[in-house]
DNA sequence: TGTACATCAGTGAACGCGCGTTCACTGATGTAC
DNA sequence: TGTACATCAGTGAACGCGCGTTCACTGATGTAC
């Protein structure tokens, strides 16, 4: 349901028609982030909120699926970029891993609807499939997982016993923890959750301990 | 989308009208379990599959929300019962905890659509809210969490240092792990996931170790 | 034993709604001559 | 400097569809007299 009425809007100057495309994506992304539900988006609603007639959308997207795909792809890129940027602030591999994990949870916490669209279970046929082997990734969603694997690999590389561990397996464990917390928090916001920092630190510390030479 | 055509169906005998109610719930539950999406259910579709005219539904439910709520409630009960039954097979508290966790994942694995409806992020206003303090639970979904808390409390009670631990906190950690794995598996079925048993055993073992007197 | 009647399980047609999409169009603006 | 024209950014009306829901109904069946 879209409550906003029509906005007054001056048409784009000649040659700047592409600006409507960006406006449509912005509004669609905002609605997705609020509702967390791809099904609830309607072209008419988006058009009304942008302040344009519904058929104008077809100047920029062949159909609804194409618009949906475009906005989801953009969201995936934003997510991966956000996590990378947070991780990059760390001063050593373990710190980067911790910060990456916290970044993951921060994105999910600040934009639960957006997170849900990316990693929530509800996906439909107009969305990228995500059901590929992780190493054959060309799905932008799994790029974020690739980021996690390489953060962990960097940690392993600091230790002489690092080669005894499998970065992939540890990444799966970490991802499961992050996703479980992120998703449950979005579902049950008023549950008395422990702090993200506490959980991530505990996990990272245990991981670091396991790499000390015995 | 419902593909099945109308089924031939003989009307229920006098006094047995309630049987249609059960049939409707069964078909609705099956569709929910397949699609994992509450929004995709249509009364007309359910009616057609049962072999009845759409308005007949209104003899048993005041509207769509009521039918939805009934089927979701029933699913929650089935889930909690399933986990309890699995846990009960264990021969000591730790074994019951392990089996309960594996039961949780087994339910989610065998009926991913059903699991998604119960704990996936997509909930809408026609569903029970779930956003309550866990200890004020009257939501059937959180009953399952209560089961987990008490399984853990039983473990704590076996140890002299048990009182130093918080069953609630440990339950949150366990739940996060279980949900993360269950939900990601449903989203990415072809990802090379490690076995549930391995993950649950590792977690339970670590928990048990932390209760040994040092 | 027969019949009128209430009850029950369910029906068919219709309603208004919002949706994605198509179609022929409009009116401003830059450009070619 | 003026004008015809192509292009561009959009529009308004209409389409067919499936939906939840309402309404007046039908026809079988048990029950009261």
CSV table of C-alpha atoms (C1' of nucleotides) in Angstrom, one decimal:
chain,number,residue,atom,x,y,z
A,1,UNK,CA,0.0,0.0,0.0
A,2,UNK,CA,1.3,3.4,-1.0
A,3,UNK,CA,-0.2,6.3,0.8
A,4,UNK,CA,1.7,9.2,-0.7
A,5,UNK,CA,-0.2,11.2,-3.3
A,6,UNK,CA,1.0,12.6,-6.5
A,7,UNK,CA,4.0,14.9,-6.3
A,8,UNK,CA,4.3,17.9,-8.4
A,9,UNK,CA,7.1,17.4,-10.7
A,10,UNK,CA,8.7,19.2,-13.6
A,11,UNK,CA,9.6,17.1,-16.5
A,12,UNK,CA,13.3,16.4,-17.1
A,13,UNK,CA,15.0,18.6,-19.7
A,14,UNK,CA,15.9,17.2,-23.0
A,15,UNK,CA,18.6,14.6,-22.9
A,16,UNK,CA,18.2,14.1,-19.2
A,17,UNK,CA,15.4,11.5,-19.5
A,18,UNK,CA,17.6,8.9,-17.7
A,19,UNK,CA,17.1,10.8,-14.5
A,20,UNK,CA,13.6,9.3,-14.2
A,21,UNK,CA,15.2,5.9,-14.2
A,22,UNK,CA,17.3,6.8,-11.2
A,23,UNK,CA,14.3,8.3,-9.4
A,24,UNK,CA,12.3,5.2,-10.0
A,25,UNK,CA,15.0,3.0,-8.6
A,26,UNK,CA,15.4,5.2,-5.6
A,27,UNK,CA,11.7,5.1,-4.7
A,28,UNK,CA,11.4,1.4,-5.4
A,29,UNK,CA,14.4,0.7,-3.2
A,30,UNK,CA,13.0,2.8,-0.4
A,31,UNK,CA,9.7,0.9,-0.6
A,32,UNK,CA,11.4,-2.4,-0.6
A,33,UNK,CA,13.5,-1.4,2.4
A,34,UNK,CA,10.4,-0.5,4.3
A,35,UNK,CA,8.2,-3.4,3.5
A,36,UNK,CA,10.9,-6.0,3.0
A,37,UNK,CA,8.6,-7.6,0.5
A,38,UNK,CA,9.1,-7.7,-3.2
A,39,UNK,CA,5.5,-8.7,-3.9
A,40,UNK,CA,4.1,-5.5,-2.4
A,41,UNK,CA,5.8,-3.3,-4.9
A,42,UNK,CA,3.5,-1.9,-7.6
A,43,UNK,CA,4.5,0.0,-10.6
A,44,UNK,CA,1.5,2.3,-10.2
A,45,UNK,CA,2.5,3.1,-6.7
A,46,UNK,CA,6.1,3.8,-7.6
A,47,UNK,CA,5.0,6.0,-10.5
A,48,UNK,CA,2.5,7.9,-8.3
A,49,UNK,CA,5.2,8.6,-5.7
A,50,UNK,CA,7.7,9.8,-8.2
A,51,UNK,CA,5.0,12.0,-9.6
A,52,UNK,CA,4.7,10.4,-13.0
A,53,UNK,CA,2.1,8.4,-15.0
A,54,UNK,CA,2.5,4.6,-14.7
A,55,UNK,CA,3.3,4.1,-18.4
A,56,UNK,CA,6.3,6.3,-18.2
A,57,UNK,CA,8.1,3.5,-16.4
A,58,UNK,CA,8.1,1.6,-19.7
A,59,UNK,CA,10.5,4.2,-21.2
A,60,UNK,CA,13.1,2.9,-18.9
A,61,UNK,CA,12.3,-0.7,-18.0
A,62,UNK,CA,10.7,-3.3,-20.3
A,63,UNK,CA,8.6,-4.6,-17.5
A,64,UNK,CA,8.2,-5.0,-13.7
A,65,UNK,CA,10.7,-7.8,-13.3
A,66,UNK,CA,13.4,-5.8,-15.0
A,67,UNK,CA,12.9,-2.9,-12.5
A,68,UNK,CA,12.8,-5.3,-9.6
A,69,UNK,CA,16.0,-7.0,-10.7
A,70,UNK,CA,17.7,-3.7,-11.2
A,71,UNK,CA,16.9,-2.5,-7.7
A,72,UNK,CA,17.9,-5.8,-6.0
A,73,UNK,CA,21.2,-5.9,-7.9
A,74,UNK,CA,21.9,-2.3,-6.8
A,75,UNK,CA,21.1,-3.2,-3.2
A,76,UNK,CA,23.4,-6.2,-3.2
A,77,UNK,CA,26.3,-4.0,-4.4
A,78,UNK,CA,25.6,-1.4,-1.7
A,79,UNK,CA,25.6,-4.2,0.9
A,80,UNK,CA,28.9,-5.7,-0.2
A,81,UNK,CA,30.5,-2.2,-0.5
A,82,UNK,CA,29.3,-1.3,3.0
A,83,UNK,CA,30.8,-4.5,4.6
A,84,UNK,CA,34.1,-4.0,2.7
A,85,UNK,CA,34.4,-0.4,3.8
A,86,UNK,CA,33.8,-1.3,7.4
A,87,UNK,CA,36.3,-4.1,7.3
A,88,UNK,CA,38.9,-2.0,5.6
A,89,UNK,CA,39.0,0.2,8.7
A,90,UNK,CA,40.6,-2.6,10.8
A,91,UNK,CA,44.3,-2.5,11.5
A,92,UNK,CA,45.0,-6.2,11.2
A,93,UNK,CA,43.3,-9.2,9.7
A,94,UNK,CA,41.4,-10.2,12.8
A,95,UNK,CA,40.3,-6.7,13.4
A,96,UNK,CA,39.1,-6.5,9.8
A,97,UNK,CA,37.2,-9.7,10.3
A,98,UNK,CA,35.5,-8.4,13.4
A,99,UNK,CA,34.6,-5.1,11.8
A,100,UNK,CA,33.4,-6.8,8.7
A,101,UNK,CA,31.0,-9.0,10.8
A,102,UNK,CA,29.8,-5.9,12.8
A,103,UNK,CA,29.3,-4.1,9.5
A,104,UNK,CA,27.2,-7.0,8.3
A,105,UNK,CA,25.0,-6.8,11.3
A,106,UNK,CA,24.9,-3.0,11.2
A,107,UNK,CA,23.6,-3.0,7.7
A,108,UNK,CA,21.0,-5.6,8.6
A,109,UNK,CA,20.0,-3.6,11.7
A,110,UNK,CA,19.8,-0.2,10.0
A,111,UNK,CA,18.0,-1.5,7.0
A,112,UNK,CA,16.2,-4.6,7.9
A,113,UNK,CA,13.8,-4.5,5.0
A,114,UNK,CA,16.7,-4.3,2.6
A,115,UNK,CA,18.6,-7.1,4.3
A,116,UNK,CA,15.5,-9.2,4.1
A,117,UNK,CA,15.2,-8.8,0.4
A,118,UNK,CA,18.8,-9.8,-0.1
A,119,UNK,CA,19.1,-12.8,2.3
A,120,UNK,CA,15.6,-13.5,3.5
A,121,UNK,CA,14.0,-16.7,2.4
A,122,UNK,CA,11.4,-15.2,0.3
A,123,UNK,CA,12.7,-15.0,-3.2
A,124,UNK,CA,10.7,-15.3,-6.3
A,125,UNK,CA,11.3,-16.1,-9.9
A,126,UNK,CA,12.0,-12.5,-10.9
A,127,UNK,CA,15.0,-12.4,-8.6
A,128,UNK,CA,18.4,-13.8,-9.2
A,129,UNK,CA,18.4,-17.5,-8.3
A,130,UNK,CA,21.2,-17.6,-5.7
A,131,UNK,CA,21.2,-21.4,-5.9
A,132,UNK,CA,24.7,-21.9,-7.4
A,133,UNK,CA,27.9,-23.4,-6.1
A,134,UNK,CA,29.5,-20.6,-4.2
A,135,UNK,CA,32.7,-20.8,-6.2
A,136,UNK,CA,30.9,-20.3,-9.5
A,137,UNK,CA,29.6,-17.1,-8.2
A,138,UNK,CA,28.4,-14.5,-10.5
A,139,UNK,CA,25.6,-13.6,-8.2
A,140,UNK,CA,26.2,-10.3,-6.6
A,141,UNK,CA,24.8,-11.7,-3.3
A,142,UNK,CA,27.4,-14.2,-3.0
A,143,UNK,CA,30.1,-11.7,-3.6
A,144,UNK,CA,29.6,-10.7,0.0
A,145,UNK,CA,30.2,-14.2,1.0
A,146,UNK,CA,33.4,-14.2,-1.0
A,147,UNK,CA,34.4,-11.1,0.9
A,148,UNK,CA,34.0,-13.0,4.2
A,149,UNK,CA,36.0,-16.0,2.9
A,150,UNK,CA,38.9,-13.8,2.0
A,151,UNK,CA,38.8,-11.9,5.3
A,152,UNK,CA,39.1,-15.3,7.0
A,153,UNK,CA,41.8,-16.5,4.7
A,154,UNK,CA,43.8,-13.4,5.6
A,155,UNK,CA,43.6,-14.3,9.3
A,156,UNK,CA,44.6,-17.9,8.5
A,157,UNK,CA,47.6,-16.6,6.6
A,158,UNK,CA,49.0,-14.9,9.8
A,159,UNK,CA,49.4,-18.2,11.6
A,160,UNK,CA,51.8,-21.1,11.0
A,161,UNK,CA,48.9,-23.5,11.6
A,162,UNK,CA,46.6,-21.6,9.4
A,163,UNK,CA,46.9,-24.1,6.6
A,164,UNK,CA,45.3,-26.8,8.8
A,165,UNK,CA,42.0,-24.9,8.7
A,166,UNK,CA,39.5,-24.4,5.9
A,167,UNK,CA,38.5,-20.8,5.4
A,168,UNK,CA,35.3,-21.9,3.6
A,169,UNK,CA,34.1,-24.0,6.5
A,170,UNK,CA,34.8,-21.2,9.0
A,171,UNK,CA,33.1,-18.7,6.8
A,172,UNK,CA,30.0,-20.8,6.7
A,173,UNK,CA,29.9,-21.0,10.4
A,174,UNK,CA,30.4,-17.2,10.7
A,175,UNK,CA,27.8,-16.5,8.1
A,176,UNK,CA,25.3,-18.8,9.8
A,177,UNK,CA,25.8,-16.9,13.0
A,178,UNK,CA,25.5,-13.5,11.4
A,179,UNK,CA,22.5,-14.3,9.3
A,180,UNK,CA,20.7,-16.0,12.1
A,181,UNK,CA,21.1,-13.0,14.3
A,182,UNK,CA,20.3,-10.5,11.6
A,183,UNK,CA,17.2,-12.3,10.4
A,184,UNK,CA,15.8,-13.1,13.8
A,185,UNK,CA,16.4,-9.5,14.9
A,186,UNK,CA,14.4,-8.3,11.9
A,187,UNK,CA,11.6,-10.8,12.7
A,188,UNK,CA,11.5,-10.1,16.4
A,189,UNK,CA,12.7,-6.6,17.0
A,190,UNK,CA,11.4,-6.3,20.6
A,191,UNK,CA,13.1,-9.5,21.8
A,192,UNK,CA,15.8,-8.7,24.3
A,193,UNK,CA,18.7,-9.6,22.0
A,194,UNK,CA,22.3,-9.5,23.3
A,195,UNK,CA,24.5,-6.9,21.6
A,196,UNK,CA,26.0,-7.7,18.3
A,197,UNK,CA,29.5,-6.7,19.5
A,198,UNK,CA,29.4,-9.2,22.3
A,199,UNK,CA,28.4,-12.0,20.0
A,200,UNK,CA,30.9,-11.2,17.2
A,201,UNK,CA,33.8,-10.6,19.6
A,202,UNK,CA,33.2,-13.9,21.3
A,203,UNK,CA,33.1,-15.7,18.1
A,204,UNK,CA,36.2,-13.9,16.7
A,205,UNK,CA,38.1,-14.5,19.9
A,206,UNK,CA,37.4,-18.2,19.8
A,207,UNK,CA,38.6,-18.3,16.2
A,208,UNK,CA,41.8,-16.4,17.0
A,209,UNK,CA,42.5,-18.7,20.0
A,210,UNK,CA,42.2,-21.7,17.7
A,211,UNK,CA,45.0,-20.4,15.6
A,212,UNK,CA,47.5,-20.0,18.4
A,213,UNK,CA,50.3,-22.6,18.2
A,214,UNK,CA,49.9,-25.1,21.0
B,1,UNK,CA,-0.4,-19.7,-9.0
B,2,UNK,CA,-2.6,-22.8,-8.6
B,3,UNK,CA,-2.5,-25.2,-11.5
B,4,UNK,CA,-4.8,-28.0,-10.3
B,5,UNK,CA,-8.2,-28.0,-11.8
B,6,UNK,CA,-11.5,-28.6,-10.1
B,7,UNK,CA,-11.7,-31.9,-8.3
B,8,UNK,CA,-14.9,-33.9,-8.3
B,9,UNK,CA,-16.2,-33.9,-4.8
B,10,UNK,CA,-19.3,-35.3,-3.1
B,11,UNK,CA,-20.8,-32.9,-0.6
B,12,UNK,CA,-20.4,-33.8,3.0
B,13,UNK,CA,-23.3,-35.6,4.7
B,14,UNK,CA,-25.5,-33.6,7.1
B,15,UNK,CA,-23.8,-32.7,10.3
B,16,UNK,CA,-20.4,-33.2,8.8
B,17,UNK,CA,-20.0,-29.8,7.4
B,18,UNK,CA,-17.0,-29.1,9.5
B,19,UNK,CA,-15.0,-31.6,7.4
B,20,UNK,CA,-14.7,-28.9,4.7
B,21,UNK,CA,-13.0,-26.7,7.3
B,22,UNK,CA,-10.3,-29.3,7.8
B,23,UNK,CA,-9.9,-29.9,4.1
B,24,UNK,CA,-9.5,-26.2,3.5
B,25,UNK,CA,-6.8,-26.0,6.2
B,26,UNK,CA,-5.0,-29.0,4.8
B,27,UNK,CA,-4.9,-27.6,1.3
B,28,UNK,CA,-3.9,-24.1,2.5
B,29,UNK,CA,-1.1,-25.6,4.6
B,30,UNK,CA,0.2,-27.6,1.7
B,31,UNK,CA,0.3,-24.5,-0.5
B,32,UNK,CA,2.0,-22.5,2.1
B,33,UNK,CA,4.6,-25.2,2.7
B,34,UNK,CA,5.3,-25.3,-1.0
B,35,UNK,CA,5.5,-21.6,-1.8
B,36,UNK,CA,6.7,-20.4,1.6
B,37,UNK,CA,4.7,-17.2,0.9
B,38,UNK,CA,1.6,-16.2,2.7
B,39,UNK,CA,0.8,-13.6,0.1
B,40,UNK,CA,0.5,-16.1,-2.7
B,41,UNK,CA,-2.4,-17.9,-1.1
B,42,UNK,CA,-5.7,-17.2,-2.8
B,43,UNK,CA,-9.1,-18.3,-1.5
B,44,UNK,CA,-10.3,-19.0,-5.0
B,45,UNK,CA,-7.3,-21.2,-5.5
B,46,UNK,CA,-7.8,-23.2,-2.4
B,47,UNK,CA,-11.5,-23.6,-3.1
B,48,UNK,CA,-10.8,-24.8,-6.6
B,49,UNK,CA,-8.3,-27.3,-5.3
B,50,UNK,CA,-10.6,-28.6,-2.7
B,51,UNK,CA,-13.3,-28.8,-5.3
B,52,UNK,CA,-15.7,-26.3,-3.9
B,53,UNK,CA,-17.0,-22.9,-4.9
B,54,UNK,CA,-15.1,-20.0,-3.3
B,55,UNK,CA,-18.0,-18.6,-1.3
B,56,UNK,CA,-18.2,-21.9,0.6
B,57,UNK,CA,-15.2,-20.9,2.5
B,58,UNK,CA,-17.2,-18.3,4.3
B,59,UNK,CA,-19.3,-20.9,6.0
B,60,UNK,CA,-16.2,-21.8,8.0
B,61,UNK,CA,-14.0,-18.6,8.2
B,62,UNK,CA,-15.2,-15.0,8.4
B,63,UNK,CA,-12.5,-13.9,6.0
B,64,UNK,CA,-9.1,-14.6,4.5
B,65,UNK,CA,-7.1,-13.5,7.5
B,66,UNK,CA,-8.9,-15.9,9.8
B,67,UNK,CA,-8.1,-18.8,7.5
B,68,UNK,CA,-4.5,-17.7,7.3
B,69,UNK,CA,-4.2,-17.4,11.1
B,70,UNK,CA,-5.7,-20.8,11.6
B,71,UNK,CA,-3.3,-22.5,9.4
B,72,UNK,CA,-0.2,-20.7,10.7
B,73,UNK,CA,-1.2,-21.5,14.3
B,74,UNK,CA,-1.6,-25.1,13.4
B,75,UNK,CA,1.8,-25.2,11.8
B,76,UNK,CA,3.4,-23.7,14.9
B,77,UNK,CA,1.9,-26.3,17.1
B,78,UNK,CA,3.1,-29.1,14.7
B,79,UNK,CA,6.6,-27.6,14.8
B,80,UNK,CA,6.8,-27.4,18.6
B,81,UNK,CA,5.4,-30.9,19.0
B,82,UNK,CA,7.9,-32.3,16.5
B,83,UNK,CA,10.8,-30.8,18.3
B,84,UNK,CA,9.6,-31.9,21.7
B,85,UNK,CA,9.1,-35.4,20.4
B,86,UNK,CA,12.6,-35.6,19.0
B,87,UNK,CA,14.1,-34.2,22.2
B,88,UNK,CA,12.2,-36.7,24.3
B,89,UNK,CA,14.0,-39.6,22.7
B,90,UNK,CA,17.3,-38.5,24.4
B,91,UNK,CA,18.5,-40.4,27.4
B,92,UNK,CA,20.0,-37.5,29.3
B,93,UNK,CA,19.6,-33.7,29.3
B,94,UNK,CA,22.5,-33.1,26.9
B,95,UNK,CA,21.3,-35.8,24.5
B,96,UNK,CA,17.8,-34.3,24.6
B,97,UNK,CA,19.3,-30.9,23.8
B,98,UNK,CA,21.2,-32.3,20.8
B,99,UNK,CA,18.2,-34.2,19.5
B,100,UNK,CA,16.0,-31.2,20.0
B,101,UNK,CA,18.4,-29.1,17.9
B,102,UNK,CA,18.6,-31.7,15.2
B,103,UNK,CA,14.8,-32.0,15.2
B,104,UNK,CA,14.6,-28.3,14.7
B,105,UNK,CA,16.8,-28.5,11.6
B,106,UNK,CA,15.1,-31.6,10.4
B,107,UNK,CA,11.7,-30.0,10.4
B,108,UNK,CA,13.2,-26.9,8.6
B,109,UNK,CA,14.9,-29.2,6.1
B,110,UNK,CA,12.0,-31.4,5.3
B,111,UNK,CA,9.5,-28.6,5.1
B,112,UNK,CA,11.4,-25.5,4.2
B,113,UNK,CA,8.3,-23.6,3.1
B,114,UNK,CA,6.5,-24.3,6.4
B,115,UNK,CA,9.6,-23.3,8.3
B,116,UNK,CA,9.8,-20.0,6.4
B,117,UNK,CA,6.3,-19.1,7.2
B,118,UNK,CA,7.0,-19.7,10.9
B,119,UNK,CA,10.3,-18.0,11.3
B,120,UNK,CA,11.2,-16.3,8.0
B,121,UNK,CA,11.3,-12.6,8.1
B,122,UNK,CA,8.3,-12.0,5.9
B,123,UNK,CA,5.4,-11.6,8.2
B,124,UNK,CA,2.4,-9.4,7.6
B,125,UNK,CA,-0.4,-7.9,9.5
B,126,UNK,CA,-2.7,-10.9,9.2
B,127,UNK,CA,-0.2,-13.0,11.1
B,128,UNK,CA,0.4,-13.2,14.8
B,129,UNK,CA,2.8,-10.3,15.7
B,130,UNK,CA,5.7,-12.3,17.4
B,131,UNK,CA,7.1,-9.0,18.7
B,132,UNK,CA,6.6,-9.6,22.4
B,133,UNK,CA,8.9,-10.1,25.3
B,134,UNK,CA,9.7,-13.8,25.2
B,135,UNK,CA,8.6,-14.3,28.8
B,136,UNK,CA,5.2,-12.8,28.1
B,137,UNK,CA,4.7,-15.4,25.5
B,138,UNK,CA,1.3,-16.4,24.3
B,139,UNK,CA,2.5,-16.6,20.8
B,140,UNK,CA,2.6,-20.3,19.7
B,141,UNK,CA,5.9,-19.6,17.8
B,142,UNK,CA,7.7,-18.6,20.9
B,143,UNK,CA,6.5,-21.7,22.7
B,144,UNK,CA,9.2,-23.5,20.7
B,145,UNK,CA,11.8,-21.1,22.1
B,146,UNK,CA,10.5,-21.9,25.6
B,147,UNK,CA,11.1,-25.5,24.9
B,148,UNK,CA,14.7,-24.7,24.0
B,149,UNK,CA,15.2,-22.7,27.2
B,150,UNK,CA,13.9,-25.5,29.3
B,151,UNK,CA,16.1,-28.1,27.6
B,152,UNK,CA,19.1,-26.0,28.3
B,153,UNK,CA,18.0,-25.3,31.9
B,154,UNK,CA,17.8,-29.1,32.4
B,155,UNK,CA,21.5,-29.3,31.3
B,156,UNK,CA,22.5,-26.6,33.6
B,157,UNK,CA,20.8,-28.3,36.5
B,158,UNK,CA,23.1,-31.3,36.1
B,159,UNK,CA,26.2,-29.3,36.9
B,160,UNK,CA,27.3,-27.7,40.2
B,161,UNK,CA,28.4,-24.6,38.2
B,162,UNK,CA,25.2,-24.5,36.3
B,163,UNK,CA,23.8,-21.6,38.3
B,164,UNK,CA,26.6,-19.4,37.0
B,165,UNK,CA,25.1,-19.6,33.5
B,166,UNK,CA,22.1,-18.0,32.0
B,167,UNK,CA,19.9,-20.5,30.2
B,168,UNK,CA,18.2,-17.6,28.3
B,169,UNK,CA,21.5,-16.3,26.9
B,170,UNK,CA,22.6,-19.7,25.8
B,171,UNK,CA,19.3,-20.4,24.2
B,172,UNK,CA,19.6,-17.2,22.2
B,173,UNK,CA,23.0,-18.3,20.9
B,174,UNK,CA,21.7,-21.8,20.0
B,175,UNK,CA,18.6,-20.5,18.4
B,176,UNK,CA,20.6,-18.0,16.3
B,177,UNK,CA,22.8,-20.8,15.0
B,178,UNK,CA,19.8,-23.1,14.3
B,179,UNK,CA,17.8,-20.4,12.6
B,180,UNK,CA,20.8,-19.1,10.6
B,181,UNK,CA,21.5,-22.5,9.2
B,182,UNK,CA,17.9,-23.5,8.6
B,183,UNK,CA,17.1,-20.2,6.9
B,184,UNK,CA,20.2,-20.1,4.7
B,185,UNK,CA,19.7,-23.7,3.7
B,186,UNK,CA,16.2,-22.9,2.6
B,187,UNK,CA,17.4,-19.9,0.6
B,188,UNK,CA,20.5,-21.6,-0.9
B,189,UNK,CA,19.7,-25.3,-1.2
B,190,UNK,CA,22.5,-26.1,-3.5
B,191,UNK,CA,25.2,-24.5,-1.4
B,192,UNK,CA,27.6,-27.2,-0.1
B,193,UNK,CA,26.4,-27.0,3.5
B,194,UNK,CA,28.2,-28.9,6.2
B,195,UNK,CA,26.0,-31.5,7.9
B,196,UNK,CA,23.6,-30.4,10.6
B,197,UNK,CA,24.8,-33.1,12.9
B,198,UNK,CA,28.3,-31.9,12.8
B,199,UNK,CA,27.3,-28.3,13.6
B,200,UNK,CA,24.9,-29.2,16.4
B,201,UNK,CA,27.3,-31.7,18.0
B,202,UNK,CA,30.2,-29.2,18.0
B,203,UNK,CA,28.0,-26.6,19.6
B,204,UNK,CA,26.6,-28.9,22.2
B,205,UNK,CA,30.0,-30.3,23.0
B,206,UNK,CA,31.4,-26.9,23.6
B,207,UNK,CA,28.4,-26.1,25.8
B,208,UNK,CA,28.9,-29.3,27.8
B,209,UNK,CA,32.6,-28.6,28.2
B,210,UNK,CA,31.9,-25.2,29.7
B,211,UNK,CA,29.9,-26.9,32.5
B,212,UNK,CA,32.7,-29.2,33.7
B,213,UNK,CA,34.1,-28.1,37.0
B,214,UNK,CA,37.6,-26.7,36.5
C,1,DT,C1',-47.2,-43.6,6.8
C,2,DG,C1',-47.3,-39.2,4.6
C,3,DT,C1',-46.2,-34.5,4.3
C,4,DA,C1',-44.8,-29.8,5.5
C,5,DC,C1',-41.0,-27.5,7.0
C,6,DA,C1',-36.6,-26.1,8.9
C,7,DT,C1',-31.9,-26.9,8.4
C,8,DC,C1',-27.8,-27.7,6.2
C,9,DA,C1',-24.0,-27.8,2.7
C,10,DG,C1',-23.1,-25.5,-0.8
C,11,DT,C1',-23.7,-22.6,-5.5
C,12,DG,C1',-23.5,-19.0,-9.5
C,13,DA,C1',-23.5,-14.5,-10.7
C,14,DA,C1',-22.0,-10.2,-9.7
C,15,DC,C1',-19.6,-6.2,-7.2
C,16,DG,C1',-15.6,-3.1,-7.0
C,17,DC,C1',-10.7,-2.9,-6.8
C,18,DG,C1',-5.9,-2.6,-8.0
C,19,DC,C1',-2.8,-4.5,-10.9
C,20,DG,C1',0.6,-4.8,-15.3
C,21,DT,C1',0.5,-3.4,-19.7
C,22,DT,C1',-0.8,-1.4,-24.5
C,23,DC,C1',-2.0,2.3,-27.4
C,24,DA,C1',-2.4,6.4,-29.7
C,25,DC,C1',-1.5,10.8,-28.3
C,26,DT,C1',0.7,15.6,-26.8
C,27,DG,C1',3.4,19.4,-26.2
C,28,DA,C1',7.9,21.2,-25.4
C,29,DT,C1',12.6,21.7,-27.5
C,30,DG,C1',16.6,21.4,-30.1
C,31,DT,C1',18.2,21.3,-35.1
C,32,DA,C1',18.4,21.6,-40.3
C,33,DC,C1',17.6,24.5,-44.1
D,1,DT,C1',15.9,35.2,-38.7
D,2,DG,C1',12.1,32.2,-39.6
D,3,DT,C1',10.1,27.8,-40.0
D,4,DA,C1',9.4,22.9,-40.7
D,5,DC,C1',10.4,18.8,-38.5
D,6,DA,C1',12.3,15.1,-35.8
D,7,DT,C1',13.0,13.8,-31.2
D,8,DC,C1',12.2,13.5,-26.6
D,9,DA,C1',9.7,13.1,-22.0
D,10,DG,C1',6.1,12.1,-20.9
D,11,DT,C1',0.3,11.3,-20.7
D,12,DG,C1',-4.8,9.5,-20.4
D,13,DA,C1',-7.8,6.1,-21.4
D,14,DA,C1',-8.5,1.6,-21.8
D,15,DC,C1',-7.7,-3.6,-21.9
D,16,DG,C1',-8.1,-8.0,-19.4
D,17,DC,C1',-7.1,-10.3,-15.2
D,18,DG,C1',-7.5,-12.4,-10.6
D,19,DC,C1',-8.7,-11.1,-6.4
D,20,DG,C1',-11.8,-11.0,-1.7
D,21,DT,C1',-16.3,-10.7,-0.7
D,22,DT,C1',-21.7,-10.3,-1.0
D,23,DC,C1',-26.0,-11.8,-2.3
D,24,DA,C1',-30.0,-14.3,-3.2
D,25,DC,C1',-30.5,-19.0,-4.3
D,26,DT,C1',-30.9,-24.4,-4.5
D,27,DG,C1',-31.5,-28.9,-3.5
D,28,DA,C1',-30.9,-32.7,-0.4
D,29,DT,C1',-32.1,-34.5,4.2
D,30,DG,C1',-33.6,-35.1,8.7
D,31,DT,C1',-37.6,-34.1,11.9
D,32,DA,C1',-42.2,-32.8,13.8
D,33,DC,C1',-47.0,-33.6,13.4
